[in-house]
Structures are given as structure tokens and as C-alpha cells.
Amino acid sequence: MKIDDKKIAIIGGGPGGLTLARLLQLKGAHVKVYERDINKDVRVQGGALDLHTESGLAALAQAGLMDAFKANYRPAAGLMRVVDDQLNIHFDEHAEGKKGDFGDKNHRPEIDRGPLRQLLLNSLEPDTVVWDSHVLSIEQTQDNWKIVFQNGHTTSADLIIGADGANSKIRPFVTSIKPYWTGITMLEGALKDGAKTAPVICELLKGGKLFGYGNEKTLIVSSKGDGSFGFMASFKSDEHWAKENGIDFKDHRQVLTWFRKEFAEWSPVWCELFESPDTIFIPRPQYCMPLDQKWEANANITLLGDAAHWMPPFAGEGVNMAMLDALQLAEALTNPAFSNVKQAIGYYEKQMLGRFAKIGQGTLFNTKWMHQPNALGNMLAMFGKNKLKQGVFIARYVIETSIAPFIRKILRRPPPKEVFR
């Protein structure tokens, strides 16, 4: 099968889409990435990402970008402190040390989203990314796809890959399956100049990560190389809380008032994250695609990343899944064993959906325990030195993510769609 004579359009310039473009260009494919951002600097990138050996790092290695990654990752950014809602430290990797190096299965080096995006952009051929390309619609013609953008431009492609995230414009052309509500809302924040704006939190972070638990709520803070912080406060809510609560998320005073009420039991020090008028807040209701989702493969369109398997972020798998999708899709599309693109896409999607069914189980397991009364105890059981408690936690994990799904499969029952019942 040859793809070097096909025009390939990747919709979305996140890590998954850019990784795919790099891998396909190495194989001689003609690729364009259409990204809605006006340019690479227009949008604040989120917090640090931990890349996993078998997925994100494997994709970078295949793309020939490990040297670039090692030049940009931050070794101390992965060091974690676990605290309660009063900021008492219960687990400290800064004090205990964190072992691991490249090649170790459990080594998960951290890199900021901005530098990761930049190293991927630098690896592409000139003008691969077409900025200011917000997709308005796509239409299948006799031989290919017509893509219409919000700026009035149009283009055509023989193959479309939707890498355009949770609210994908491409997904409806692949499947009608919808995500379901998990019961959790996450308020994401981006805070500038952490040392000045949130000095106590900054001291606790020490350039790493802070995991706070209390009252069935979670607050995670991560440092960035430029001195800013990314953080997310997550909590149980109604599905449409973000739209119906009346908060203007551009007004930090309103957000601070909400936080003081919603997280009233927490130490006032946490308010440092919400007191600056420059902090950017984005509410993110958490949904998940059905773990047993399936569809018939198409001949000229497919998905990767959140567009394919949107799920909550509480296992750190999102970017890793997307980059592994890119690796497996690139391998399938350039595999001479397949006689046509539809066969290649079908093989890739079977791998991708099977992988999501397993990783999604673990993600929902984390989503559930992180928003229960004993969340702190569960976190300490997972990372602490008490082997009995760790064993009990691991047993729960195995039962909920492997044994229970196996029994449901035998009984032909679908996975539950409620995280909190």
C-alpha cells in the first residue's frame, strides 16, 4: 500500500496530531496539519506532562526526537508531594528521592506542554502546519474530502485524521457514539509568576507537583519552567454546573468567592492560587467515551487522541494515548502488508479501541477514589511503604479494572456509565 501519493489532512495541532505528522513525513507522506490557533504563541499551554516509556516516549523515539526531548524535559518536575487540605505533607519525593531513568518502565519524565509542542513543530517540514484553520465543515465528494474553514478558505484531502480533541468536528463522520457524564467538574487554572503570586504554594511545590486531597475534592498543582503554575481543582457537581452557576470565570474575584465557599474546609493558603487578576480559569466538565465503543472502519477518515477516546485526566494517560495512537496509525498506514487504507485503519482502530477499554478502566478507577472521603488514604496506600495497605489497594484496582470487566463480558453486560452511583 502506498500513501505517498495521497493528500493527508490532520485536523488538530496538539501532541498527537504533530507526532503523527512527523512520523508520516519520515515515511515520505504528503501531510498538512490544520490548527485553529492563529499562531503557535496565541494560546497559553497547560501544565507539565509526564510521558510514559511504552507510549509517549516510544513515539518520540520512533520520531527521532529523544535527544530534543532530553534537552527540554525537567527532571525535578516529576517530584511529588502529597498533602491534605490543611497542607500537611504526608508523602514527599523531594525527601525520599525518586529513582528511575530512560528505559525504565516506570520512568515518567516531565516536560511542559509548550516545549513539547515546539520540539514537534521544529521537526516538521516548513509550512506543514496551517494556522488559523478552524474547521467549519467537511464534506465527502466522489473521490476525496472537501474541508471548509471558518476563515473562508477551503482545501481537499484524500485522508482525514481527526486529532481535534474532545469536541471534535471530525468524530461525527466516524461514529455517532457520544460521551457520558462522569459526575466530576474540573476547574483548570493558569497562574503567572508563582513565586510572587503564590509564595507559600511555590515553596511547597519546589519545582515539582502538589497533590492535595480533602472532603471528596482534589487539587493538583504543577510547576512550569517559566515560573508559572498550572493547577486543577476537581469536585462532584451537576452536569451543567459550568454553565448554570452564574460565575464569570474571567473575574477572579467571583472565582475566589466560589472557591472559598466550595472548599471552605481547606486551608486559606490555597486561595493564593485564585487571588491574582491575571490567572486564567477554564471550567472543564469531565466526560468519558463508553469503554466498549466500536464502529466500522472507514476508507478515508479516522480519529486519534481525545477525539477517539475522551476520558478524564486522572491517570495521566491522555497525551500518552494520543502519541501512541499516532505511532500505531503511522505504522499501519505505511505497512505494506495492508492492500488498502481501509484495512490499515481497521487494524489501527482495533488496537486503539482495545487499549482504551483497558486504560479507561484504570482512569475511571482513579476518578472515583480521588473524589471519595478516603482519597488521601488511597493515595498514601498506593505510594507509601505499608505493604498491607498497598496490597489491599492493588487488589481493589485489579478487581475493578480487570475481574469485574471480565465478568461483565462473560455475562454480556455493558460497562457501567456512572462513576458515582
Short mmCIF file of C-alpha atoms in Angstrom, two decimals, residues 7 31 33 35 49 68 85 93 101 103 150 215 278 328 420:
data_model
loop_
_atom_site.label_atom_id
_atom_site.label_comp_id
_atom_site.label_asym_id
_atom_site.label_seq_id
_atom_site.Cartn_x
_atom_site.Cartn_y
_atom_site.Cartn_z
CA LYS A 7 -3.06 14.18 0.47
CA VAL A 31 0.83 15.83 5.21
CA VAL A 33 -1.82 19.88 9.86
CA GLU A 35 -4.78 24.05 13.54
CA LEU A 49 3.08 16.35 31.06
CA ALA A 68 15.37 17.02 21.67
CA ASP A 85 -6.44 20.04 52.72
CA GLU A 93 9.52 12.53 46.89
CA ASP A 101 15.97 6.63 34.19
CA GLY A 103 14.40 2.86 29.54
CA GLN A 150 -14.10 29.45 9.36
CA ASN A 215 -13.62 16.44 51.63
CA ASP A 278 -4.02 37.59 35.80
CA GLN A 328 0.37 2.89 15.69
CA PHE A 420 -20.60 7.76 41.23
#
